[in-house]
mmCIF file of C-alpha atoms and ligand atoms in Angstrom:
data_model
loop_
_atom_site.group_PDB
_atom_site.id
_atom_site.type_symbol
_atom_site.label_atom_id
_atom_site.label_comp_id
_atom_site.label_asym_id
_atom_site.label_seq_id
_atom_site.Cartn_x
_atom_site.Cartn_y
_atom_site.Cartn_z
ATOM 1 C CA MET A 1 10.624 -17.831 17.659
ATOM 2 C CA LEU A 2 9.249 -18.041 13.759
ATOM 3 C CA GLU A 3 8.712 -14.681 11.840
ATOM 4 C CA ARG A 4 6.350 -14.057 8.472
ATOM 5 C CA SER A 5 7.016 -10.303 7.120
ATOM 6 C CA ALA A 6 4.872 -8.836 4.475
ATOM 7 C CA PRO A 7 6.534 -5.248 2.345
ATOM 8 C CA GLY A 8 4.646 -1.693 1.945
ATOM 9 C CA LYS A 9 3.524 -0.937 -1.372
ATOM 10 C CA VAL A 10 2.826 1.954 -3.759
ATOM 11 C CA ILE A 11 0.117 2.851 -6.233
ATOM 12 C CA LEU A 12 2.007 4.763 -9.886
ATOM 13 C CA CYS A 13 -1.150 5.007 -11.300
ATOM 14 C CA GLY A 14 -4.932 5.168 -10.502
ATOM 15 C CA GLU A 15 -5.488 4.750 -7.092
ATOM 16 C CA HIS A 16 -9.919 6.096 -6.982
ATOM 17 C CA SER A 17 -10.242 5.266 -10.733
ATOM 18 C CA VAL A 18 -9.650 1.540 -9.999
ATOM 19 C CA VAL A 19 -12.490 1.539 -7.546
ATOM 20 C CA TYR A 20 -14.506 2.140 -10.425
ATOM 21 C CA GLY A 21 -13.382 -0.901 -12.289
ATOM 22 C CA ARG A 22 -10.336 1.001 -14.476
ATOM 23 C CA PRO A 23 -6.923 -0.611 -14.309
ATOM 24 C CA ALA A 24 -3.956 0.850 -11.813
ATOM 25 C CA ILE A 25 -0.422 -0.094 -11.480
ATOM 26 C CA ALA A 26 1.310 -0.646 -7.784
ATOM 27 C CA VAL A 27 4.481 -1.669 -6.777
ATOM 28 C CA PRO A 28 5.837 -3.276 -2.703
ATOM 29 C CA VAL A 29 8.031 -1.097 -1.252
ATOM 30 C CA ALA A 30 10.568 -3.868 0.460
ATOM 31 C CA GLY A 31 12.444 -2.698 2.573
ATOM 32 C CA LEU A 32 9.138 -1.445 4.563
ATOM 33 C CA ARG A 33 8.162 -4.131 6.261
ATOM 34 C CA ALA A 34 4.914 -5.400 8.973
ATOM 35 C CA ARG A 35 6.011 -8.185 10.553
ATOM 36 C CA ALA A 36 4.685 -11.065 13.035
ATOM 37 C CA GLN A 37 6.251 -13.626 15.362
ATOM 38 C CA ILE A 38 5.051 -15.918 17.631
ATOM 39 C CA GLU A 39 5.835 -18.427 19.636
ATOM 40 C CA PRO A 40 4.271 -21.027 22.086
ATOM 41 C CA VAL A 41 3.029 -20.197 25.044
ATOM 42 C CA HIS A 42 0.596 -22.259 27.622
ATOM 43 C CA GLY A 43 -3.155 -20.433 27.083
ATOM 44 C CA ASP A 44 -4.988 -20.063 24.207
ATOM 45 C CA LEU A 45 -3.909 -16.975 21.162
ATOM 46 C CA ARG A 46 -1.964 -14.194 23.308
ATOM 47 C CA ILE A 47 -1.619 -11.062 20.469
ATOM 48 C CA VAL A 48 0.111 -8.401 21.017
ATOM 49 C CA ALA A 49 0.261 -4.766 18.875
ATOM 50 C CA ALA A 50 3.926 -3.985 19.727
ATOM 51 C CA ASP A 51 4.004 -0.852 18.362
ATOM 52 C CA LEU A 52 0.587 0.394 19.978
ATOM 53 C CA GLY A 53 1.098 -0.976 23.278
ATOM 54 C CA GLU A 54 -1.439 -3.354 23.296
ATOM 55 C CA GLU A 55 -2.265 -7.076 24.080
ATOM 56 C CA PHE A 56 -5.267 -8.883 24.490
ATOM 57 C CA TRP A 57 -6.273 -12.462 23.991
ATOM 58 C CA LEU A 58 -7.658 -13.026 20.780
ATOM 59 C CA ARG A 59 -11.077 -14.987 22.430
ATOM 60 C CA ASN A 60 -11.517 -11.859 24.443
ATOM 61 C CA ALA A 61 -10.868 -9.301 21.226
ATOM 62 C CA PRO A 62 -14.147 -7.401 19.311
ATOM 63 C CA VAL A 63 -15.203 -8.597 16.250
ATOM 64 C CA LYS A 64 -13.755 -6.125 13.693
ATOM 65 C CA GLN A 65 -10.094 -5.982 15.719
ATOM 66 C CA PRO A 66 -8.252 -6.197 12.708
ATOM 67 C CA LEU A 67 -5.342 -8.693 14.049
ATOM 68 C CA ALA A 68 -8.204 -10.778 15.335
ATOM 69 C CA ALA A 69 -10.014 -10.609 12.300
ATOM 70 C CA ILE A 70 -7.081 -11.630 10.406
ATOM 71 C CA ALA A 71 -6.117 -14.216 13.505
ATOM 72 C CA ARG A 72 -9.569 -15.279 12.777
ATOM 73 C CA LEU A 73 -9.934 -15.967 9.512
ATOM 74 C CA THR A 74 -6.888 -18.289 9.018
ATOM 75 C CA LEU A 75 -7.414 -19.906 12.273
ATOM 76 C CA ALA A 76 -10.823 -21.329 10.054
ATOM 77 C CA ARG A 77 -9.409 -21.438 6.160
ATOM 78 C CA LEU A 78 -7.255 -24.013 7.391
ATOM 79 C CA ASP A 79 -9.965 -25.435 10.042
ATOM 80 C CA ALA A 80 -7.955 -25.486 12.950
ATOM 81 C CA ALA A 81 -7.929 -24.768 16.731
ATOM 82 C CA GLU A 82 -6.882 -21.634 18.381
ATOM 83 C CA PRO A 83 -3.166 -22.351 19.306
ATOM 84 C CA ASP A 84 -1.405 -22.123 22.224
ATOM 85 C CA ALA A 85 0.695 -18.628 21.435
ATOM 86 C CA ARG A 86 2.026 -15.257 21.394
ATOM 87 C CA LEU A 87 1.411 -13.281 18.036
ATOM 88 C CA THR A 88 3.683 -9.905 18.368
ATOM 89 C CA VAL A 89 3.688 -7.503 15.426
ATOM 90 C CA ARG A 90 5.261 -4.839 14.833
ATOM 91 C CA SER A 91 5.098 -2.524 11.688
ATOM 92 C CA GLU A 92 8.022 0.432 10.122
ATOM 93 C CA LEU A 93 4.863 1.008 7.549
ATOM 94 C CA PRO A 94 3.675 4.709 8.793
ATOM 95 C CA ILE A 95 -0.359 4.111 9.771
ATOM 96 C CA ALA A 96 -2.730 5.935 7.446
ATOM 97 C CA ALA A 97 -0.676 7.020 5.328
ATOM 98 C CA GLY A 98 -1.335 5.312 1.855
ATOM 99 C CA LEU A 99 1.328 2.659 1.452
ATOM 100 C CA GLY A 100 -0.697 0.008 2.670
ATOM 101 C CA SER A 101 0.149 -0.516 6.630
ATOM 102 C CA GLY A 102 -2.908 -2.475 7.109
ATOM 103 C CA ALA A 103 -2.828 -5.101 4.334
ATOM 104 C CA ALA A 104 1.027 -5.711 5.331
ATOM 105 C CA VAL A 105 0.432 -6.447 8.401
ATOM 106 C CA SER A 106 -2.503 -9.166 7.591
ATOM 107 C CA VAL A 107 -1.031 -10.759 5.515
ATOM 108 C CA ALA A 108 3.004 -11.156 7.382
ATOM 109 C CA VAL A 109 0.289 -11.963 10.403
ATOM 110 C CA ALA A 110 -1.886 -14.963 8.742
ATOM 111 C CA ARG A 111 1.710 -16.296 6.794
ATOM 112 C CA ALA A 112 3.393 -16.393 10.893
ATOM 113 C CA LEU A 113 -0.020 -17.942 12.203
ATOM 114 C CA ALA A 114 -0.100 -20.800 8.792
ATOM 115 C CA ALA A 115 2.996 -21.616 9.541
ATOM 116 C CA PHE A 116 3.153 -22.145 12.721
ATOM 117 C CA LEU A 117 -0.006 -24.408 12.754
ATOM 118 C CA GLY A 118 2.429 -26.066 9.646
ATOM 119 C CA HIS A 119 0.921 -24.781 6.615
ATOM 120 C CA LYS A 120 1.867 -22.407 3.755
ATOM 121 C CA LEU A 121 0.226 -19.831 2.393
ATOM 122 C CA ASP A 122 0.193 -19.077 -1.100
ATOM 123 C CA ALA A 123 0.166 -15.574 -2.862
ATOM 124 C CA GLU A 124 -4.134 -15.976 -2.883
ATOM 125 C CA ALA A 125 -4.627 -17.573 -0.490
ATOM 126 C CA ALA A 126 -3.494 -14.879 2.000
ATOM 127 C CA SER A 127 -4.680 -11.460 -0.470
ATOM 128 C CA ALA A 128 -7.922 -13.377 -0.388
ATOM 129 C CA LEU A 129 -7.750 -13.495 3.723
ATOM 130 C CA ALA A 130 -6.268 -9.861 3.794
ATOM 131 C CA TYR A 131 -8.723 -8.567 1.182
ATOM 132 C CA GLU A 132 -11.855 -8.792 3.897
ATOM 133 C CA VAL A 133 -9.892 -7.466 6.551
ATOM 134 C CA GLU A 134 -9.546 -4.503 3.759
ATOM 135 C CA LYS A 135 -13.015 -4.215 3.853
ATOM 136 C CA ILE A 136 -13.222 -3.733 7.890
ATOM 137 C CA HIS A 137 -10.292 -0.969 6.675
ATOM 138 C CA HIS A 138 -12.140 0.708 3.706
ATOM 139 C CA GLY A 139 -15.298 -0.469 4.209
ATOM 140 C CA THR A 140 -15.422 -0.852 -0.526
ATOM 141 C CA PRO A 141 -12.131 -1.741 -1.076
ATOM 142 C CA SER A 142 -11.177 -2.227 -4.638
ATOM 143 C CA GLY A 143 -7.909 -5.436 -3.453
ATOM 144 C CA ILE A 144 -5.120 -3.657 -5.037
ATOM 145 C CA ASP A 145 -3.590 -3.364 -1.474
ATOM 146 C CA ASN A 146 -4.109 -6.698 -0.515
ATOM 147 C CA THR A 147 -2.789 -7.691 -4.358
ATOM 148 C CA VAL A 148 0.661 -6.790 -4.179
ATOM 149 C CA ILE A 149 1.388 -6.930 -0.798
ATOM 150 C CA ALA A 150 0.746 -10.427 -0.726
ATOM 151 C CA TRP A 151 2.366 -10.976 -4.241
ATOM 152 C CA GLU A 152 4.788 -8.471 -3.473
ATOM 153 C CA GLN A 153 5.682 -7.579 -7.045
ATOM 154 C CA PRO A 154 4.360 -5.700 -9.523
ATOM 155 C CA VAL A 155 0.891 -5.434 -10.472
ATOM 156 C CA TYR A 156 -1.356 -4.377 -12.896
ATOM 157 C CA PHE A 157 -4.352 -4.667 -10.929
ATOM 158 C CA ILE A 158 -8.331 -4.695 -12.577
ATOM 159 C CA LYS A 159 -11.309 -5.149 -9.927
ATOM 160 C CA GLY A 160 -12.303 -8.624 -9.783
ATOM 161 C CA ALA A 161 -9.889 -10.340 -12.173
ATOM 162 C CA ALA A 162 -6.593 -12.178 -11.802
ATOM 163 C CA PRO A 163 -3.843 -9.581 -10.797
ATOM 164 C CA GLU A 164 -1.022 -9.523 -13.430
ATOM 165 C CA ILE A 165 2.548 -9.529 -12.389
ATOM 166 C CA PHE A 166 4.813 -6.807 -14.194
ATOM 167 C CA THR A 167 7.993 -7.093 -15.466
ATOM 168 C CA ILE A 168 10.422 -3.755 -15.215
ATOM 169 C CA GLY A 169 12.236 -2.667 -17.720
ATOM 170 C CA ALA A 170 15.389 -1.097 -16.193
ATOM 171 C CA PRO A 171 14.993 -0.318 -12.257
ATOM 172 C CA PHE A 172 14.188 2.568 -11.397
ATOM 173 C CA TRP A 173 14.311 4.974 -7.682
ATOM 174 C CA LEU A 174 11.384 6.537 -6.700
ATOM 175 C CA LEU A 175 11.574 8.861 -3.088
ATOM 176 C CA ILE A 176 8.132 8.425 -0.705
ATOM 177 C CA ALA A 177 8.062 11.412 1.049
ATOM 178 C CA ASN A 178 5.162 11.692 3.635
ATOM 179 C CA SER A 179 3.325 14.609 4.453
ATOM 180 C CA GLY A 180 2.472 13.796 8.309
ATOM 181 C CA ILE A 181 -0.971 14.637 7.618
ATOM 182 C CA PRO A 182 -2.879 10.848 8.421
ATOM 183 C CA SER A 183 -5.325 10.375 5.297
ATOM 184 C CA SER A 184 -8.906 8.295 5.619
ATOM 185 C CA THR A 185 -8.898 5.930 2.887
ATOM 186 C CA ARG A 186 -12.186 5.019 3.620
ATOM 187 C CA ALA A 187 -13.265 8.656 4.314
ATOM 188 C CA ALA A 188 -11.187 9.815 0.581
ATOM 189 C CA VAL A 189 -13.421 7.463 -0.797
ATOM 190 C CA GLN A 190 -16.667 8.086 0.347
ATOM 191 C CA ARG A 191 -15.796 11.874 -0.352
ATOM 192 C CA VAL A 192 -15.252 10.378 -4.340
ATOM 193 C CA ARG A 193 -18.176 8.849 -4.394
ATOM 194 C CA GLN A 194 -20.114 11.850 -2.516
ATOM 195 C CA ARG A 195 -18.895 14.114 -5.530
ATOM 196 C CA ARG A 196 -18.690 11.670 -8.106
ATOM 197 C CA ALA A 197 -23.210 11.052 -7.503
ATOM 198 C CA ALA A 198 -23.354 14.769 -8.422
ATOM 199 C CA GLU A 199 -20.795 14.779 -11.435
ATOM 200 C CA ARG A 200 -21.344 11.897 -13.238
ATOM 201 C CA ALA A 201 -19.849 12.675 -16.237
ATOM 202 C CA CYS A 202 -17.301 14.685 -15.173
ATOM 203 C CA TYR A 203 -16.134 12.064 -13.427
ATOM 204 C CA THR A 204 -16.306 9.405 -15.086
ATOM 205 C CA ALA A 205 -14.368 11.279 -17.590
ATOM 206 C CA TYR A 206 -11.730 11.316 -15.410
ATOM 207 C CA PHE A 207 -11.172 8.008 -14.505
ATOM 208 C CA ALA A 208 -11.500 7.000 -17.704
ATOM 209 C CA ARG A 209 -8.490 8.974 -18.074
ATOM 210 C CA MET A 210 -6.855 7.628 -14.979
ATOM 211 C CA GLY A 211 -7.049 4.081 -16.802
ATOM 212 C CA GLN A 212 -5.276 5.259 -20.023
ATOM 213 C CA LEU A 213 -1.913 6.514 -17.803
ATOM 214 C CA ALA A 214 -1.950 3.060 -16.234
ATOM 215 C CA ASP A 215 -2.144 1.016 -19.518
ATOM 216 C CA LYS A 216 0.308 3.379 -20.948
ATOM 217 C CA ALA A 217 2.463 3.613 -17.062
ATOM 218 C CA ARG A 218 2.736 0.054 -17.599
ATOM 219 C CA ARG A 219 3.982 0.059 -21.244
ATOM 220 C CA VAL A 220 6.866 2.357 -20.638
ATOM 221 C CA ILE A 221 7.890 0.950 -17.614
ATOM 222 C CA SER A 222 8.218 -3.001 -19.010
ATOM 223 C CA ALA A 223 10.141 -0.681 -22.155
ATOM 224 C CA GLY A 224 12.854 0.325 -19.678
ATOM 225 C CA ASP A 225 11.147 4.551 -20.369
ATOM 226 C CA ILE A 226 11.214 5.946 -17.361
ATOM 227 C CA THR A 227 12.024 9.295 -18.786
ATOM 228 C CA VAL A 228 8.495 9.061 -20.684
ATOM 229 C CA LEU A 229 7.070 7.419 -17.078
ATOM 230 C CA GLY A 230 7.918 11.475 -15.034
ATOM 231 C CA PRO A 231 5.198 13.114 -17.699
ATOM 232 C CA LEU A 232 2.281 10.315 -16.670
ATOM 233 C CA LEU A 233 2.848 9.969 -12.737
ATOM 234 C CA ASP A 234 2.465 14.274 -12.803
ATOM 235 C CA LYS A 235 -0.758 13.336 -15.303
ATOM 236 C CA ASN A 236 -2.204 11.316 -12.632
ATOM 237 C CA HIS A 237 -1.293 13.900 -10.246
ATOM 238 C CA THR A 238 -3.731 16.250 -11.608
ATOM 239 C CA LEU A 239 -6.598 13.721 -12.420
ATOM 240 C CA LEU A 240 -6.352 13.276 -7.980
ATOM 241 C CA ARG A 241 -6.574 17.264 -8.088
ATOM 242 C CA GLN A 242 -9.480 17.466 -9.514
ATOM 243 C CA LEU A 243 -10.699 14.214 -7.909
ATOM 244 C CA GLY A 244 -10.869 16.224 -5.212
ATOM 245 C CA VAL A 245 -8.865 14.360 -2.622
ATOM 246 C CA SER A 246 -4.698 16.409 -2.926
ATOM 247 C CA LEU A 247 -4.056 18.867 -0.409
ATOM 248 C CA PRO A 248 -2.255 21.861 -0.311
ATOM 249 C CA ALA A 249 0.722 20.274 1.491
ATOM 250 C CA LEU A 250 0.714 17.257 -0.869
ATOM 251 C CA ASP A 251 1.029 20.204 -3.696
ATOM 252 C CA ARG A 252 3.768 21.621 -1.792
ATOM 253 C CA LEU A 253 5.628 17.944 -1.445
ATOM 254 C CA VAL A 254 4.992 17.429 -5.006
ATOM 255 C CA ALA A 255 5.596 20.805 -6.637
ATOM 256 C CA SER A 256 9.048 20.772 -4.751
ATOM 257 C CA ALA A 257 9.746 17.216 -6.150
ATOM 258 C CA ARG A 258 9.431 18.495 -9.855
ATOM 259 C CA ALA A 259 11.375 21.480 -8.768
ATOM 260 C CA ALA A 260 14.797 19.818 -7.481
ATOM 261 C CA GLY A 261 14.703 18.095 -10.738
ATOM 262 C CA ALA A 262 12.071 14.725 -10.353
ATOM 263 C CA LEU A 263 11.149 13.257 -13.568
ATOM 264 C CA GLY A 264 7.254 12.722 -12.363
ATOM 265 C CA ALA A 265 5.742 13.408 -8.507
ATOM 266 C CA LYS A 266 2.190 12.419 -7.168
ATOM 267 C CA LEU A 267 0.513 11.238 -4.189
ATOM 268 C CA THR A 268 -0.080 8.215 -3.702
ATOM 269 C CA GLY A 269 -2.886 6.058 -2.013
ATOM 270 C CA GLY A 270 -6.619 7.515 -0.874
ATOM 271 C CA GLY A 271 -5.026 11.036 -0.431
ATOM 272 C CA MET A 272 -5.982 13.542 1.706
ATOM 273 C CA GLY A 273 -3.019 12.900 3.513
ATOM 274 C CA GLY A 274 -0.110 10.620 3.806
ATOM 275 C CA ASN A 275 2.571 10.074 1.347
ATOM 276 C CA VAL A 276 3.678 11.554 -1.978
ATOM 277 C CA ILE A 277 6.006 9.901 -4.387
ATOM 278 C CA ALA A 278 9.284 11.308 -7.226
ATOM 279 C CA LEU A 279 10.127 9.099 -9.688
ATOM 280 C CA VAL A 280 14.179 10.286 -9.769
ATOM 281 C CA ARG A 281 17.374 9.851 -11.497
ATOM 282 C CA VAL A 282 19.680 7.729 -8.625
ATOM 283 C CA GLU A 283 21.963 11.308 -9.337
ATOM 284 C CA GLN A 284 18.567 13.392 -8.349
ATOM 285 C CA LYS A 285 18.117 11.236 -4.747
ATOM 286 C CA ALA A 286 19.165 13.598 -2.428
ATOM 287 C CA ALA A 287 18.933 16.787 -3.592
ATOM 288 C CA VAL A 288 14.986 16.272 -4.450
ATOM 289 C CA ALA A 289 15.089 14.185 -0.868
ATOM 290 C CA GLU A 290 16.240 17.272 1.038
ATOM 291 C CA ALA A 291 13.934 19.909 -1.134
ATOM 292 C CA LEU A 292 10.611 17.459 0.122
ATOM 293 C CA ARG A 293 12.155 17.616 3.574
ATOM 294 C CA GLN A 294 12.121 21.314 2.923
ATOM 295 C CA ALA A 295 9.138 21.408 1.683
ATOM 296 C CA GLY A 296 7.642 19.654 4.883
ATOM 297 C CA ALA A 297 7.955 15.974 4.326
ATOM 298 C CA VAL A 298 8.136 14.191 7.810
ATOM 299 C CA GLN A 299 10.048 11.600 6.058
ATOM 300 C CA VAL A 300 11.564 10.352 3.228
ATOM 301 C CA TRP A 301 12.023 6.950 2.000
ATOM 302 C CA GLU A 302 13.992 5.463 -0.774
ATOM 303 C CA THR A 303 12.696 2.438 -2.340
ATOM 304 C CA LEU A 304 14.168 0.960 -5.900
ATOM 305 C CA VAL A 305 11.926 -0.908 -8.217
ATOM 306 C CA LYS A 306 12.508 -4.287 -9.556
ATOM 307 C CA ASN A 307 10.821 -7.600 -9.704
ATOM 308 C CA GLU A 308 12.757 -9.511 -7.265
ATOM 309 C CA ASN A 309 13.027 -7.829 -3.670
ATOM 310 C CA GLY A 310 13.870 -3.832 -3.868
ATOM 311 C CA THR A 311 17.106 -2.941 -2.011
ATOM 312 C CA GLN A 312 15.513 0.734 0.191
ATOM 313 C CA MET A 313 16.817 2.559 2.953
ATOM 314 C CA ASN A 314 16.107 5.559 4.556
ATOM 315 C CA ALA A 315 17.086 8.521 2.516
ATOM 316 C CA ASP A 316 17.314 10.483 6.214
ATOM 317 C CA GLY A 317 20.237 7.999 6.268
ATOM 318 C CA ARG A 318 18.834 6.414 9.684
HETATM 319 O O1 PMV B 1 -5.055 1.861 1.243
HETATM 320 P P1 PMV B 1 -4.539 4.126 0.492
HETATM 321 O O2 PMV B 1 -5.057 4.851 0.541
HETATM 322 O O3 PMV B 1 -3.893 3.463 -0.665
HETATM 323 O O4 PMV B 1 -6.146 3.517 -0.860
HETATM 324 C C1 PMV B 1 -5.861 2.507 -2.007
HETATM 325 C C2 PMV B 1 -6.444 3.336 -3.099
HETATM 326 C C3 PMV B 1 -7.593 3.388 -3.069
HETATM 327 O O5 PMV B 1 -7.881 3.534 -5.036
HETATM 328 C C4 PMV B 1 -7.829 4.767 -2.988
HETATM 329 C C5 PMV B 1 -8.425 2.600 -2.760
HETATM 330 C C6 PMV B 1 -9.073 0.867 -3.053
HETATM 331 O O6 PMV B 1 -9.687 0.057 -2.435
HETATM 332 O O7 PMV B 1 -9.039 0.723 -4.115
#
């Protein structure tokens, strides 16, 4: 049995504006992972989506089935025939929650299949393959999810440019709180596109401001100046509200985290549901996590953001 895994991710600054060419920054969440296991069996490639209780033969799967798509793309890239194997996929990441579950599954599958065939996919190759599947999930993805997940490092990302891995000057804690409301990135991106068409100048200004926040956030993170990062996250959340992708439930989570002492908080990912993040000092973690739960979070995780693989545990102690 051979296993490969890939982390989830959170966007710190610049979701949505990144679709329009502005910079964004994102970090991996090392402790929340998708895993793909592969073992030899007779009779072509069998894919098992363990969390969904589904399994199928690759040859029978529809073109747009995401697990089949990443398997076919990987085999094509390696110019390899379908192996006689069973590929089992599991994920600790909530689906449709802005934490990169789709890209994490794709990267884990691509790497497991490649390893089974005696190849190693570097970050660039794994990211490029996962990007093709992101298009099935989201339509017009910027590419930030597959990039940060395949590199498993903090990235400063501009659509179409090579990702820049940046330095974390001082590790910092984030809480990630799941609203429990499913979030469709495709729908959120479409909503922003429609609103932008009606109010172009206004949206261009919002995106420019978000890009400036991402640039500034990168500088203060590299300098280890976490106190300054909090207000940048707050401002980013205000702009995301103005774009129309927040919800009262997300605003409530953000407000509760701030009231309990978080340095800053915002929704993360496509919005209209999904997760919020809160920047916290270590001594505030427990109080802020409790406030988030009281405000309706169905799950709260904590992650230490640093350059190597961060540690992560469930703030619920599970
Ligand atoms: O997959 P999500 O929900 O984290 O969204 C990705 C971020 C967006 O900027 C909203 C979309 C994109 O393609 O970058």
